PDB file of C-alpha atoms in Angstrom:
ATOM      1  CA  LYS R   1     -13.612  -1.375 -15.113  1.00  0.00           C
ATOM      2  CA  ALA R   2     -10.799   1.145 -15.385  1.00  0.00           C
ATOM      3  CA  GLY R   3      -8.163   1.046 -12.658  1.00  0.00           C
ATOM      4  CA  VAL R   4      -6.834   3.841 -10.515  1.00  0.00           C
ATOM      5  CA  THR R   5      -5.331   6.569 -12.664  1.00  0.00           C
ATOM      6  CA  GLN R   6      -2.617   8.889 -11.454  1.00  0.00           C
ATOM      7  CA  THR R   7      -1.308  11.869 -13.370  1.00  0.00           C
ATOM      8  CA  PRO R   8       1.273  12.897 -14.230  1.00  0.00           C
ATOM      9  CA  ARG R   9       3.428   9.772 -14.289  1.00  0.00           C
ATOM     10  CA  TYR R  10       6.663  11.716 -13.946  1.00  0.00           C
ATOM     11  CA  LEU R  11       7.365  15.202 -12.670  1.00  0.00           C
ATOM     12  CA  ILE R  12      10.510  17.255 -12.205  1.00  0.00           C
ATOM     13  CA  LYS R  13      10.458  20.314  -9.987  1.00  0.00           C
ATOM     14  CA  THR R  14      12.988  22.542  -8.243  1.00  0.00           C
ATOM     15  CA  ARG R  15      13.272  23.328  -4.576  1.00  0.00           C
ATOM     16  CA  GLY R  16      10.774  25.869  -3.340  1.00  0.00           C
ATOM     17  CA  GLN R  17       8.195  25.153  -6.015  1.00  0.00           C
ATOM     18  CA  GLN R  18       4.857  23.554  -5.370  1.00  0.00           C
ATOM     19  CA  VAL R  19       3.278  20.574  -7.088  1.00  0.00           C
ATOM     20  CA  THR R  20      -0.198  19.113  -7.499  1.00  0.00           C
ATOM     21  CA  LEU R  21      -0.763  15.434  -8.184  1.00  0.00           C
ATOM     22  CA  SER R  22      -4.030  13.911  -9.332  1.00  0.00           C
ATOM     23  CA  CYS R  23      -5.720  10.595  -8.631  1.00  0.00           C
ATOM     24  CA  SER R  24      -8.871   9.216 -10.232  1.00  0.00           C
ATOM     25  CA  PRO R  25     -10.224   6.253  -8.264  1.00  0.00           C
ATOM     26  CA  ILE R  26     -12.031   3.234  -9.593  1.00  0.00           C
ATOM     27  CA  SER R  27     -15.631   4.047 -10.397  1.00  0.00           C
ATOM     28  CA  GLY R  28     -17.794   3.608  -7.312  1.00  0.00           C
ATOM     29  CA  HIS R  29     -14.913   3.873  -4.868  1.00  0.00           C
ATOM     30  CA  ARG R  30     -15.346   6.658  -2.366  1.00  0.00           C
ATOM     31  CA  SER R  31     -12.129   6.369  -0.365  1.00  0.00           C
ATOM     32  CA  VAL R  32      -8.812   7.641  -1.655  1.00  0.00           C
ATOM     33  CA  SER R  33      -5.616   7.363   0.342  1.00  0.00           C
ATOM     34  CA  TRP R  34      -2.176   8.723  -0.488  1.00  0.00           C
ATOM     35  CA  TYR R  35       1.278   7.305   0.209  1.00  0.00           C
ATOM     36  CA  GLN R  36       4.860   8.438  -0.161  1.00  0.00           C
ATOM     37  CA  GLN R  37       7.513   5.895  -1.057  1.00  0.00           C
ATOM     38  CA  THR R  38      11.214   6.751  -1.131  1.00  0.00           C
ATOM     39  CA  PRO R  39      14.002   4.417  -2.298  1.00  0.00           C
ATOM     40  CA  GLY R  40      14.503   1.653   0.206  1.00  0.00           C
ATOM     41  CA  GLN R  41      11.567   2.785   2.310  1.00  0.00           C
ATOM     42  CA  GLY R  42       8.179   1.301   2.742  1.00  0.00           C
ATOM     43  CA  LEU R  43       4.887   2.974   2.120  1.00  0.00           C
ATOM     44  CA  GLN R  44       4.422   6.034   4.292  1.00  0.00           C
ATOM     45  CA  PHE R  45       0.768   6.934   4.782  1.00  0.00           C
ATOM     46  CA  LEU R  46      -0.034  10.571   4.024  1.00  0.00           C
ATOM     47  CA  PHE R  47      -3.806  10.937   4.323  1.00  0.00           C
ATOM     48  CA  GLU R  48      -7.141   9.449   3.416  1.00  0.00           C
ATOM     49  CA  TYR R  49     -10.216  11.129   2.007  1.00  0.00           C
ATOM     50  CA  PHE R  50     -13.771   9.889   2.014  1.00  0.00           C
ATOM     51  CA  SER R  51     -16.752  11.811   0.668  1.00  0.00           C
ATOM     52  CA  GLU R  52     -14.671  14.977   0.294  1.00  0.00           C
ATOM     53  CA  THR R  53     -13.511  14.873   3.929  1.00  0.00           C
ATOM     54  CA  GLN R  54     -10.080  14.075   5.239  1.00  0.00           C
ATOM     55  CA  ARG R  55     -10.642  11.170   7.553  1.00  0.00           C
ATOM     56  CA  ASN R  56      -7.124  10.119   8.515  1.00  0.00           C
ATOM     57  CA  LYS R  57      -3.743  11.789   8.409  1.00  0.00           C
ATOM     58  CA  GLY R  58      -0.204  10.503   8.666  1.00  0.00           C
ATOM     59  CA  ASN R  59       2.822  12.165  10.219  1.00  0.00           C
ATOM     60  CA  PHE R  60       3.754  14.614   7.512  1.00  0.00           C
ATOM     61  CA  PRO R  61       4.283  18.378   7.733  1.00  0.00           C
ATOM     62  CA  GLY R  62       1.594  20.819   6.734  1.00  0.00           C
ATOM     63  CA  ARG R  63       3.294  21.355   3.382  1.00  0.00           C
ATOM     64  CA  PHE R  64       1.506  18.196   2.322  1.00  0.00           C
ATOM     65  CA  SER R  65      -2.188  18.689   1.765  1.00  0.00           C
ATOM     66  CA  GLY R  66      -4.959  17.173  -0.242  1.00  0.00           C
ATOM     67  CA  ARG R  67      -8.563  17.356  -1.193  1.00  0.00           C
ATOM     68  CA  GLN R  68     -11.272  15.236  -2.718  1.00  0.00           C
ATOM     69  CA  PHE R  69     -13.955  16.303  -5.128  1.00  0.00           C
ATOM     70  CA  SER R  70     -17.582  15.266  -5.338  1.00  0.00           C
ATOM     71  CA  ASN R  71     -16.741  12.711  -8.039  1.00  0.00           C
ATOM     72  CA  SER R  72     -14.209  11.127  -5.629  1.00  0.00           C
ATOM     73  CA  ARG R  73     -11.216  12.297  -7.640  1.00  0.00           C
ATOM     74  CA  SER R  74      -8.464  13.500  -5.359  1.00  0.00           C
ATOM     75  CA  GLU R  75      -5.504  15.804  -5.544  1.00  0.00           C
ATOM     76  CA  MET R  76      -2.544  16.190  -3.276  1.00  0.00           C
ATOM     77  CA  ASN R  77      -0.406  19.289  -3.074  1.00  0.00           C
ATOM     78  CA  VAL R  78       3.101  19.743  -1.800  1.00  0.00           C
ATOM     79  CA  SER R  79       4.228  23.299  -1.254  1.00  0.00           C
ATOM     80  CA  THR R  80       7.752  24.638  -0.845  1.00  0.00           C
ATOM     81  CA  LEU R  81       9.334  21.487  -2.202  1.00  0.00           C
ATOM     82  CA  GLU R  82      12.446  20.102  -0.554  1.00  0.00           C
ATOM     83  CA  LEU R  83      14.997  17.681  -1.959  1.00  0.00           C
ATOM     84  CA  GLY R  84      13.717  15.029   0.437  1.00  0.00           C
ATOM     85  CA  ASP R  85      10.284  15.171  -1.161  1.00  0.00           C
ATOM     86  CA  SER R  86      11.633  13.254  -4.145  1.00  0.00           C
ATOM     87  CA  ALA R  87       9.627  10.046  -4.081  1.00  0.00           C
ATOM     88  CA  LEU R  88       7.034   7.875  -5.708  1.00  0.00           C
ATOM     89  CA  TYR R  89       3.608   9.127  -4.665  1.00  0.00           C
ATOM     90  CA  LEU R  90       0.923   6.488  -4.764  1.00  0.00           C
ATOM     91  CA  CYS R  91      -2.782   6.710  -4.334  1.00  0.00           C
ATOM     92  CA  ALA R  92      -5.131   3.875  -3.545  1.00  0.00           C
ATOM     93  CA  SER R  93      -8.869   3.648  -3.753  1.00  0.00           C
ATOM     94  CA  SER R  94     -11.433   1.439  -2.084  1.00  0.00           C
ATOM     95  CA  TYR R  95     -15.175   1.392  -1.547  1.00  0.00           C
ATOM     96  CA  ILE R  96     -15.258   2.799   1.958  1.00  0.00           C
ATOM     97  CA  GLY R  97     -11.655   2.604   3.141  1.00  0.00           C
ATOM     98  CA  GLN R  98     -11.063   2.418   6.841  1.00  0.00           C
ATOM     99  CA  GLY R  99     -14.727   2.000   7.569  1.00  0.00           C
ATOM    100  CA  SER R 100     -14.552  -1.701   6.816  1.00  0.00           C
ATOM    101  CA  THR R 101     -12.138  -4.241   8.204  1.00  0.00           C
ATOM    102  CA  ASN R 102     -11.773  -6.289   5.041  1.00  0.00           C
ATOM    103  CA  GLU R 103     -11.373  -3.598   2.465  1.00  0.00           C
ATOM    104  CA  LYS R 104      -8.971  -4.197  -0.392  1.00  0.00           C
ATOM    105  CA  LEU R 105      -6.885  -1.310  -1.644  1.00  0.00           C
ATOM    106  CA  PHE R 106      -6.393  -0.737  -5.358  1.00  0.00           C
ATOM    107  CA  PHE R 107      -3.306   1.273  -6.184  1.00  0.00           C
ATOM    108  CA  GLY R 108      -2.391   3.418  -9.134  1.00  0.00           C
ATOM    109  CA  SER R 109       1.034   3.282 -10.774  1.00  0.00           C
ATOM    110  CA  GLY R 110       2.110   6.411  -8.965  1.00  0.00           C
ATOM    111  CA  THR R 111       3.681   9.742  -9.784  1.00  0.00           C
ATOM    112  CA  GLN R 112       7.464   9.802  -9.664  1.00  0.00           C
ATOM    113  CA  LEU R 113       8.446  13.230  -8.355  1.00  0.00           C
ATOM    114  CA  SER R 114      12.008  14.434  -8.614  1.00  0.00           C
ATOM    115  CA  VAL R 115      13.007  17.629  -6.812  1.00  0.00           C
ATOM    116  CA  LEU R 116      16.219  19.227  -8.043  1.00  0.00           C
TER     117      LEU R 116
ATOM    118  CA  LEU M   1      -1.382   1.615  15.756  1.00  0.00           C
ATOM    119  CA  ALA M   2      -1.339  -2.086  15.001  1.00  0.00           C
ATOM    120  CA  LYS M   3       2.236  -2.940  14.048  1.00  0.00           C
ATOM    121  CA  THR M   4       3.349  -5.668  11.702  1.00  0.00           C
ATOM    122  CA  THR M   5       6.810  -7.180  11.604  1.00  0.00           C
ATOM    123  CA  GLN M   6       8.221  -9.019   8.602  1.00  0.00           C
ATOM    124  CA  PRO M   7      11.707 -10.147   7.580  1.00  0.00           C
ATOM    125  CA  ILE M   8      13.454  -7.445   5.614  1.00  0.00           C
ATOM    126  CA  SER M   9      14.540  -9.756   2.823  1.00  0.00           C
ATOM    127  CA  MET M  10      14.469 -13.355   1.626  1.00  0.00           C
ATOM    128  CA  ASP M  11      16.222 -15.238  -1.134  1.00  0.00           C
ATOM    129  CA  SER M  12      14.951 -18.235  -3.028  1.00  0.00           C
ATOM    130  CA  TYR M  13      15.430 -20.194  -6.235  1.00  0.00           C
ATOM    131  CA  GLU M  14      13.027 -20.833  -9.031  1.00  0.00           C
ATOM    132  CA  GLY M  15      10.672 -23.720  -8.367  1.00  0.00           C
ATOM    133  CA  GLN M  16      10.925 -23.533  -4.600  1.00  0.00           C
ATOM    134  CA  GLU M  17       8.130 -22.785  -2.176  1.00  0.00           C
ATOM    135  CA  VAL M  18       8.545 -19.524  -0.288  1.00  0.00           C
ATOM    136  CA  ASN M  19       6.953 -18.759   3.063  1.00  0.00           C
ATOM    137  CA  ILE M  20       6.924 -15.215   4.403  1.00  0.00           C
ATOM    138  CA  THR M  21       5.752 -14.752   7.974  1.00  0.00           C
ATOM    139  CA  CYS M  22       4.253 -11.577   9.385  1.00  0.00           C
ATOM    140  CA  SER M  23       3.868 -10.902  13.084  1.00  0.00           C
ATOM    141  CA  HIS M  24       0.885  -8.839  14.243  1.00  0.00           C
ATOM    142  CA  ASN M  25       0.595  -9.281  17.994  1.00  0.00           C
ATOM    143  CA  ASN M  26      -1.940  -6.483  18.466  1.00  0.00           C
ATOM    144  CA  ILE M  27      -4.458  -7.727  15.946  1.00  0.00           C
ATOM    145  CA  ALA M  28      -8.043  -6.949  16.948  1.00  0.00           C
ATOM    146  CA  THR M  29     -11.010  -9.261  16.819  1.00  0.00           C
ATOM    147  CA  ASN M  30     -12.488  -7.827  13.634  1.00  0.00           C
ATOM    148  CA  ASP M  31      -9.220  -7.316  11.755  1.00  0.00           C
ATOM    149  CA  TYR M  32      -8.408  -9.099   8.523  1.00  0.00           C
ATOM    150  CA  ILE M  33      -4.915  -9.832   7.228  1.00  0.00           C
ATOM    151  CA  THR M  34      -4.149  -8.737   3.688  1.00  0.00           C
ATOM    152  CA  TRP M  35      -1.019  -9.236   1.615  1.00  0.00           C
ATOM    153  CA  TYR M  36       0.140  -7.069  -1.246  1.00  0.00           C
ATOM    154  CA  GLN M  37       2.879  -7.464  -3.856  1.00  0.00           C
ATOM    155  CA  GLN M  38       4.825  -4.545  -5.264  1.00  0.00           C
ATOM    156  CA  PHE M  39       7.157  -4.386  -8.250  1.00  0.00           C
ATOM    157  CA  PRO M  40       9.585  -1.482  -8.722  1.00  0.00           C
ATOM    158  CA  SER M  41       7.979   1.790  -9.797  1.00  0.00           C
ATOM    159  CA  GLN M  42       4.491   0.334  -9.520  1.00  0.00           C
ATOM    160  CA  GLY M  43       1.749   0.434  -6.942  1.00  0.00           C
ATOM    161  CA  PRO M  44       1.157  -2.584  -4.696  1.00  0.00           C
ATOM    162  CA  ARG M  45      -1.235  -5.224  -5.912  1.00  0.00           C
ATOM    163  CA  PHE M  46      -3.615  -7.284  -3.775  1.00  0.00           C
ATOM    164  CA  ILE M  47      -2.579 -10.925  -3.437  1.00  0.00           C
ATOM    165  CA  ILE M  48      -4.699 -12.549  -0.758  1.00  0.00           C
ATOM    166  CA  GLN M  49      -6.761 -11.821   2.329  1.00  0.00           C
ATOM    167  CA  GLY M  50      -7.856 -13.937   5.258  1.00  0.00           C
ATOM    168  CA  TYR M  51      -9.320 -13.898   8.737  1.00  0.00           C
ATOM    169  CA  LYS M  52      -8.396 -17.275  10.197  1.00  0.00           C
ATOM    170  CA  THR M  53      -7.153 -20.766   9.298  1.00  0.00           C
ATOM    171  CA  LYS M  54      -6.227 -21.131   5.640  1.00  0.00           C
ATOM    172  CA  VAL M  55      -7.113 -19.301   2.462  1.00  0.00           C
ATOM    173  CA  THR M  56      -5.952 -20.308  -0.995  1.00  0.00           C
ATOM    174  CA  ASN M  57      -6.305 -18.662  -4.366  1.00  0.00           C
ATOM    175  CA  GLU M  58      -4.664 -19.135  -7.733  1.00  0.00           C
ATOM    176  CA  VAL M  59      -1.412 -17.433  -6.755  1.00  0.00           C
ATOM    177  CA  ALA M  60      -0.856 -17.997  -3.025  1.00  0.00           C
ATOM    178  CA  SER M  61      -1.992 -19.495   0.253  1.00  0.00           C
ATOM    179  CA  LEU M  62      -2.383 -17.706   3.547  1.00  0.00           C
ATOM    180  CA  PHE M  63      -2.042 -19.559   6.839  1.00  0.00           C
ATOM    181  CA  ILE M  64      -3.334 -17.965  10.031  1.00  0.00           C
ATOM    182  CA  PRO M  65      -2.992 -19.792  13.358  1.00  0.00           C
ATOM    183  CA  ALA M  66      -5.761 -19.852  15.932  1.00  0.00           C
ATOM    184  CA  ASP M  67      -4.352 -16.962  17.997  1.00  0.00           C
ATOM    185  CA  ARG M  68      -4.063 -14.847  14.802  1.00  0.00           C
ATOM    186  CA  LYS M  69      -0.918 -13.143  16.085  1.00  0.00           C
ATOM    187  CA  SER M  70       0.943 -14.054  12.941  1.00  0.00           C
ATOM    188  CA  SER M  71       0.268 -15.096   9.380  1.00  0.00           C
ATOM    189  CA  THR M  72       2.279 -16.822   6.675  1.00  0.00           C
ATOM    190  CA  LEU M  73       2.080 -16.086   2.988  1.00  0.00           C
ATOM    191  CA  SER M  74       3.025 -19.148   0.962  1.00  0.00           C
ATOM    192  CA  LEU M  75       4.077 -18.833  -2.676  1.00  0.00           C
ATOM    193  CA  PRO M  76       4.299 -22.240  -4.374  1.00  0.00           C
ATOM    194  CA  ARG M  77       7.013 -22.861  -6.949  1.00  0.00           C
ATOM    195  CA  VAL M  78       8.228 -19.288  -7.326  1.00  0.00           C
ATOM    196  CA  SER M  79       9.558 -17.932 -10.600  1.00  0.00           C
ATOM    197  CA  LEU M  80      11.800 -14.996 -11.421  1.00  0.00           C
ATOM    198  CA  SER M  81       8.706 -12.856 -11.890  1.00  0.00           C
ATOM    199  CA  ASP M  82       7.851 -13.271  -8.210  1.00  0.00           C
ATOM    200  CA  THR M  83      10.823 -11.089  -7.301  1.00  0.00           C
ATOM    201  CA  ALA M  84       9.106  -8.197  -5.539  1.00  0.00           C
ATOM    202  CA  VAL M  85       8.364  -6.630  -2.173  1.00  0.00           C
ATOM    203  CA  TYR M  86       5.588  -8.248  -0.172  1.00  0.00           C
ATOM    204  CA  TYR M  87       3.594  -6.300   2.391  1.00  0.00           C
ATOM    205  CA  CYS M  88       1.432  -7.612   5.179  1.00  0.00           C
ATOM    206  CA  LEU M  89      -1.370  -5.294   6.267  1.00  0.00           C
ATOM    207  CA  VAL M  90      -3.716  -5.688   9.187  1.00  0.00           C
ATOM    208  CA  SER M  91      -6.979  -4.384   7.788  1.00  0.00           C
ATOM    209  CA  GLY M  92      -8.655  -2.895  10.794  1.00  0.00           C
ATOM    210  CA  THR M  93     -10.543   0.325  11.145  1.00  0.00           C
ATOM    211  CA  GLY M  94      -9.199   3.820  11.300  1.00  0.00           C
ATOM    212  CA  ARG M  95      -5.782   4.983  10.304  1.00  0.00           C
ATOM    213  CA  ARG M  96      -4.067   1.683  11.103  1.00  0.00           C
ATOM    214  CA  ALA M  97      -6.021   0.035   8.331  1.00  0.00           C
ATOM    215  CA  LEU M  98      -3.917   2.064   5.944  1.00  0.00           C
ATOM    216  CA  THR M  99      -0.522   1.769   7.626  1.00  0.00           C
ATOM    217  CA  PHE M 100       1.846  -0.623   5.930  1.00  0.00           C
ATOM    218  CA  GLY M 101       4.886  -2.212   7.499  1.00  0.00           C
ATOM    219  CA  SER M 102       8.353  -2.262   5.975  1.00  0.00           C
ATOM    220  CA  GLY M 103       7.681  -5.203   3.689  1.00  0.00           C
ATOM    221  CA  THR M 104       9.789  -8.220   2.701  1.00  0.00           C
ATOM    222  CA  ARG M 105      11.984  -8.013  -0.363  1.00  0.00           C
ATOM    223  CA  LEU M 106      11.943 -11.411  -2.072  1.00  0.00           C
ATOM    224  CA  GLN M 107      14.710 -12.146  -4.553  1.00  0.00           C
ATOM    225  CA  VAL M 108      14.238 -15.226  -6.726  1.00  0.00           C
ATOM    226  CA  GLN M 109      17.372 -16.578  -8.394  1.00  0.00           C
ATOM    227  CA  PRO M 110      17.503 -18.808 -11.482  1.00  0.00           C
TER     228      PRO M 110
END
């Protein structure tokens, strides 16, 4: 079974631009969650999608948005990029996510975003 | 949100046993405890999960006392390749199921 695939692996943008990151979950997984990780920081939860609906949201500004398609693939978008948005963006998939107490999360390798 | 507390960092030497403790005082009845390992520039990887008492797999053991307010990840005979950040996650329902703590940075020396 293929793992979680995130594209692109690396991305360089300038302040003010917008960016779209993609995540393809493991086949059969319906929950996709997104995280931001900056150097020295832990994993900051962005949002979770299940069956094309955003089910949970972290404490991030509205510049961060996402969506999920009918095939469970997900995208996240960051508009009006700021220098502080430079981070590793990770997505994780699971069968039903927060609906089960013993779910295991499967992470992709992430997209390393650099904002200049 | 359920909050987990772990030591920020730990040091060890090759061949030693390492125990990392996570505190989760607000754990709910149906919550599981899950540990993940993360190497630099990679996504976290599932290590072990448990509900109570002891769980063991090929890479680690997880000890959970009766009150379940803490858990201890035990790595037997660590090697240099075990140098990583270890996260404890209380797998409940809702948003807190997806909220990681700060993690423990384990450095294994030769």
